[in-house]
Amino acid sequence: MLAYRPFDGTDADVAEPHVFELELGPVHYYREDHHTYLITPALVLNFGLFANTELVIDANNYITVADPEPNASRDRVLGDDVLIKHVLREGVLQGKTGLSMAAEGGVLLPEMNGSRGFGASLNVITSYRWSWGTIHYNEWFEITRQQHADLFSGVIVEGPYDWPVRPVTEVFFEKDFNADQTVSLLAGAIWRASESFAFDMGMRGARIANANAGEIRLGLTWSFDMGKHDDERRDHDEQKLMSHAR
């Protein structure tokens, strides 16, 4: 399965061992209240470490379109973290039966021109697929970089997985218990161009405290089996040894 754009949440699956997955949003348009930003890029890197476990690295580069506020930087790298995701229960997403369940947790890193503290994150994901579509439920707890408790509850709904282009939607509620709350709705589509390549688009509207926010997301997902090169090199070396032996 490919990595999981264009959502804020995720699914209860991981990359296969030695498989590298790139989730890339070259340019996102984001507006919150009276401030407009380009997110370029929105980046997630996934690497399958071993069976049912992957490494996840996130980062988003925000560029202020208009003049930044006094003493603020035009360019900020936000949301950077290093996580480990592990499948707790193999289910329908892994080609078996029943619920698929996974946990993703790790460290929130200091941001460039943003919050300088460290934080922690733990997300528990439950997924199930029917012939008509797939649902993923995320229950995600964080200690933010400001040392606040934050809870994210989200649901992703996809159309039929066999469709080359499937409609998708996501709704979530997020509460920072020392700050604001967010209600968000995204609608979009994923086009699976091949087994290893997909394009996506999504439009998101949100209410953050007393301000409105809107976002346009366009991106791609590409997966690559890095272990294939090792196998090909091993086969080549074996053929050379056999040739010399003859």
Short mmCIF file of C-alpha atoms in Angstrom, two decimals:
data_model
loop_
_atom_site.label_atom_id
_atom_site.label_comp_id
_atom_site.label_asym_id
_atom_site.label_seq_id
_atom_site.Cartn_x
_atom_site.Cartn_y
_atom_site.Cartn_z
CA MET A 1 0.00 0.00 0.00
CA LEU A 2 1.21 3.50 -0.75
CA ALA A 3 1.77 6.11 1.91
CA TYR A 4 -1.16 8.30 2.82
CA ARG A 5 -1.75 11.73 1.30
CA PRO A 6 -3.60 14.14 1.38
CA PHE A 7 -4.78 13.64 4.96
CA ASP A 8 -3.81 14.86 8.42
CA GLY A 9 -4.49 11.39 9.83
CA THR A 10 -3.16 8.09 8.54
CA ASP A 11 -4.03 4.41 8.01
CA ALA A 12 -3.20 1.23 9.94
CA ASP A 13 -0.58 0.01 7.46
CA VAL A 14 3.17 0.46 6.96
CA ALA A 15 5.74 0.20 4.18
CA GLU A 16 7.16 -3.25 3.47
CA PRO A 17 10.74 -3.91 4.65
CA HIS A 18 13.32 -1.98 2.56
CA VAL A 19 10.57 -0.01 0.78
CA PHE A 20 10.99 3.78 0.71
CA GLU A 21 7.85 5.89 0.34
CA LEU A 22 7.85 9.58 -0.50
CA GLU A 23 4.75 11.69 0.21
CA LEU A 24 5.30 15.05 -1.44
CA GLY A 25 3.14 18.14 -1.68
CA PRO A 26 5.24 20.41 -3.93
CA VAL A 27 3.05 23.44 -3.19
CA HIS A 28 0.03 23.77 -0.91
CA TYR A 29 -2.01 26.97 -0.62
CA TYR A 30 -3.05 27.76 2.96
CA ARG A 31 -4.97 30.75 4.34
CA GLU A 32 -5.81 31.28 8.01
CA ASP A 33 -7.76 34.35 9.06
CA HIS A 34 -6.03 37.18 7.12
CA HIS A 35 -2.71 35.38 6.62
CA THR A 36 -1.78 33.49 3.45
CA TYR A 37 1.00 30.91 3.14
CA LEU A 38 2.53 28.58 0.60
CA ILE A 39 3.59 25.24 2.05
CA THR A 40 6.48 24.20 -0.18
CA PRO A 41 7.13 21.42 0.29
CA ALA A 42 4.88 19.36 2.54
CA LEU A 43 7.05 16.31 3.07
CA VAL A 44 6.69 12.85 4.63
CA LEU A 45 9.39 10.19 4.31
CA ASN A 46 8.60 6.56 5.17
CA PHE A 47 11.00 3.63 5.26
CA GLY A 48 10.11 0.01 6.05
CA LEU A 49 12.55 -1.08 8.74
CA PHE A 50 11.32 -4.66 9.15
CA ALA A 51 8.05 -6.60 9.09
CA ASN A 52 5.12 -4.42 10.21
CA THR A 53 7.34 -1.49 11.26
CA GLU A 54 8.38 1.72 9.50
CA LEU A 55 10.28 4.93 10.20
CA VAL A 56 8.38 8.18 9.51
CA ILE A 57 9.90 11.67 9.16
CA ASP A 58 7.66 14.75 8.66
CA ALA A 59 8.38 18.41 7.85
CA ASN A 60 6.49 21.32 6.25
CA ASN A 61 8.04 24.55 4.96
CA TYR A 62 5.69 27.55 5.37
CA ILE A 63 6.37 30.70 3.34
CA THR A 64 4.40 33.86 4.13
CA VAL A 65 2.98 35.33 0.91
CA ALA A 66 2.55 38.90 2.16
CA ASP A 67 4.99 40.81 4.34
CA PRO A 68 5.52 38.91 7.60
CA GLU A 69 4.55 40.40 10.91
CA PRO A 70 7.22 42.43 12.78
CA ASN A 71 10.03 40.21 14.15
CA ALA A 72 8.56 37.19 12.31
CA SER A 73 10.34 35.17 9.66
CA ARG A 74 8.95 34.78 6.15
CA ASP A 75 10.19 31.15 5.99
CA ARG A 76 9.41 28.57 8.71
CA VAL A 77 9.85 24.78 8.90
CA LEU A 78 7.00 23.47 11.08
CA GLY A 79 5.63 20.13 12.19
CA ASP A 80 8.94 18.28 11.97
CA ASP A 81 9.08 14.96 13.83
CA VAL A 82 10.58 11.49 13.84
CA LEU A 83 8.14 8.62 14.45
CA ILE A 84 8.00 4.83 14.49
CA LYS A 85 4.82 3.17 13.21
CA HIS A 86 4.02 -0.47 13.99
CA VAL A 87 1.10 -2.70 13.01
CA LEU A 88 -0.41 -4.06 16.23
CA ARG A 89 -2.94 -6.31 14.50
CA GLU A 90 -2.76 -7.57 10.93
CA GLY A 91 -6.16 -7.33 9.30
CA VAL A 92 -7.82 -6.48 6.02
CA LEU A 93 -5.17 -3.91 5.01
CA GLN A 94 -2.52 -6.64 5.31
CA GLY A 95 -4.51 -9.12 3.21
CA LYS A 96 -6.02 -10.90 6.21
CA THR A 97 -9.42 -10.59 7.91
CA GLY A 98 -10.82 -8.25 10.52
CA LEU A 99 -9.65 -4.89 11.77
CA SER A 100 -6.17 -3.58 11.05
CA MET A 101 -4.68 -1.72 14.01
CA ALA A 102 -1.44 0.24 14.31
CA ALA A 103 0.33 2.68 16.63
CA GLU A 104 2.58 5.55 15.57
CA GLY A 105 4.66 7.41 18.14
CA GLY A 106 7.81 9.41 18.55
CA VAL A 107 9.42 12.80 19.11
CA LEU A 108 8.33 16.27 17.97
CA LEU A 109 11.48 18.20 17.07
CA PRO A 110 12.23 21.92 17.51
CA GLU A 111 10.97 23.95 14.56
CA MET A 112 12.98 26.36 12.45
CA ASN A 113 11.64 29.88 13.19
CA GLY A 114 8.83 28.23 15.14
CA SER A 115 8.49 26.54 18.53
CA ARG A 116 11.89 25.60 19.90
CA GLY A 117 10.85 22.91 22.36
CA PHE A 118 10.55 19.15 22.09
CA GLY A 119 7.28 17.21 22.28
CA ALA A 120 5.92 13.68 22.09
CA SER A 121 3.25 12.01 19.97
CA LEU A 122 1.24 8.77 20.06
CA ASN A 123 -1.47 7.90 17.52
CA VAL A 124 -3.59 4.72 17.61
CA ILE A 125 -5.15 3.91 14.21
CA THR A 126 -7.93 1.44 13.37
CA SER A 127 -8.82 0.63 9.74
CA TYR A 128 -11.36 -1.57 7.97
CA ARG A 129 -12.18 -2.07 4.30
CA TRP A 130 -15.40 -3.14 2.61
CA SER A 131 -16.16 -3.49 -1.11
CA TRP A 132 -17.73 -0.01 -1.10
CA GLY A 133 -14.91 1.76 0.73
CA THR A 134 -12.46 2.04 3.61
CA ILE A 135 -12.59 3.80 6.98
CA HIS A 136 -9.62 4.82 9.14
CA TYR A 137 -10.09 6.11 12.70
CA ASN A 138 -7.28 8.07 14.38
CA GLU A 139 -7.07 8.80 18.11
CA TRP A 140 -3.93 10.88 18.51
CA PHE A 141 -2.45 12.30 21.72
CA GLU A 142 0.44 14.76 21.89
CA ILE A 143 2.50 16.69 24.38
CA THR A 144 3.14 19.77 22.26
CA ARG A 145 6.41 21.68 21.98
CA GLN A 146 4.87 24.19 24.42
CA GLN A 147 4.26 21.26 26.85
CA HIS A 148 0.47 21.35 26.38
CA ALA A 149 -1.76 18.29 26.11
CA ASP A 150 -3.37 17.97 22.66
CA LEU A 151 -5.97 15.45 21.45
CA PHE A 152 -6.84 14.78 17.78
CA SER A 153 -9.82 12.58 16.83
CA GLY A 154 -10.28 11.99 13.10
CA VAL A 155 -12.05 9.78 10.59
CA ILE A 156 -10.98 9.18 6.96
CA VAL A 157 -13.46 7.66 4.48
CA GLU A 158 -12.36 6.41 1.04
CA GLY A 159 -14.32 5.18 -1.95
CA PRO A 160 -13.80 1.67 -3.40
CA TYR A 161 -10.12 0.76 -3.30
CA ASP A 162 -10.30 -0.94 -6.72
CA TRP A 163 -11.29 2.28 -8.46
CA PRO A 164 -8.36 3.96 -10.27
CA VAL A 165 -9.64 7.31 -8.96
CA ARG A 166 -11.37 7.10 -5.61
CA PRO A 167 -13.08 9.95 -3.72
CA VAL A 168 -11.89 10.61 -0.17
CA THR A 169 -12.87 12.73 2.79
CA GLU A 170 -11.57 13.42 6.28
CA VAL A 171 -13.13 15.10 9.29
CA PHE A 172 -11.31 15.76 12.54
CA PHE A 173 -11.59 17.59 15.83
CA GLU A 174 -8.42 18.73 17.61
CA LYS A 175 -8.18 20.30 21.05
CA ASP A 176 -5.09 21.90 22.56
CA PHE A 177 -6.12 21.94 26.23
CA ASN A 178 -4.14 25.14 26.90
CA ALA A 179 -5.01 26.92 23.65
CA ASP A 180 -7.44 26.61 20.73
CA GLN A 181 -9.60 23.92 19.18
CA THR A 182 -9.90 23.04 15.48
CA VAL A 183 -12.73 21.51 13.48
CA SER A 184 -11.72 20.46 9.95
CA LEU A 185 -13.28 18.91 6.85
CA LEU A 186 -11.34 17.78 3.76
CA ALA A 187 -12.71 16.43 0.48
CA GLY A 188 -10.65 15.21 -2.46
CA ALA A 189 -9.53 12.28 -4.55
CA ILE A 190 -6.62 9.87 -5.04
CA TRP A 191 -5.59 8.66 -8.50
CA ARG A 192 -3.53 5.47 -8.34
CA ALA A 193 -1.55 5.73 -11.58
CA SER A 194 0.38 2.49 -10.85
CA GLU A 195 1.18 0.17 -7.96
CA SER A 196 4.01 2.48 -6.92
CA PHE A 197 2.76 5.94 -7.93
CA ALA A 198 -0.32 7.99 -7.04
CA PHE A 199 -1.52 11.59 -7.36
CA ASP A 200 -3.86 13.30 -4.92
CA MET A 201 -5.77 16.51 -4.40
CA GLY A 202 -7.81 17.84 -1.53
CA MET A 203 -9.61 20.99 -0.44
CA ARG A 204 -9.86 21.61 3.30
CA GLY A 205 -11.94 24.04 5.32
CA ALA A 206 -11.47 24.52 9.05
CA ARG A 207 -12.51 26.61 12.01
CA ILE A 208 -9.55 27.35 14.32
CA ALA A 209 -10.71 29.09 17.49
CA ASN A 210 -12.63 32.09 16.08
CA ALA A 211 -10.85 32.16 12.70
CA ASN A 212 -11.62 30.46 9.39
CA ALA A 213 -8.96 28.56 7.45
CA GLY A 214 -8.81 27.08 3.96
CA GLU A 215 -6.27 24.92 2.18
CA ILE A 216 -5.67 23.43 -1.28
CA ARG A 217 -3.49 20.32 -1.31
CA LEU A 218 -1.94 18.80 -4.43
CA GLY A 219 0.68 16.08 -4.28
CA LEU A 220 2.01 12.68 -5.12
CA THR A 221 3.14 9.47 -3.48
CA TRP A 222 5.96 7.34 -4.85
CA SER A 223 7.25 4.06 -3.43
CA PHE A 224 10.49 2.32 -4.28
CA ASP A 225 11.80 -1.07 -3.15
CA MET A 226 15.42 -0.39 -2.21
CA GLY A 227 15.97 -4.08 -1.50
CA LYS A 228 15.53 -4.95 -5.18
CA HIS A 229 18.95 -3.50 -5.97
CA ASP A 230 20.50 -5.75 -3.34
CA ASP A 231 18.74 -8.78 -4.84
CA GLU A 232 19.81 -7.85 -8.37
CA ARG A 233 23.41 -7.31 -7.25
CA ARG A 234 23.40 -10.66 -5.42
CA ASP A 235 22.05 -12.46 -8.50
CA HIS A 236 24.68 -10.79 -10.68
CA ASP A 237 27.50 -11.83 -8.33
CA GLU A 238 26.20 -15.40 -8.21
CA GLN A 239 26.08 -15.54 -12.01
CA LYS A 240 29.69 -14.29 -12.19
CA LEU A 241 30.84 -16.92 -9.71
CA MET A 242 29.07 -19.66 -11.66
CA SER A 243 30.65 -18.38 -14.89
CA HIS A 244 34.15 -18.44 -13.37
CA ALA A 245 33.53 -21.91 -11.97
CA ARG A 246 32.75 -23.21 -15.46
#
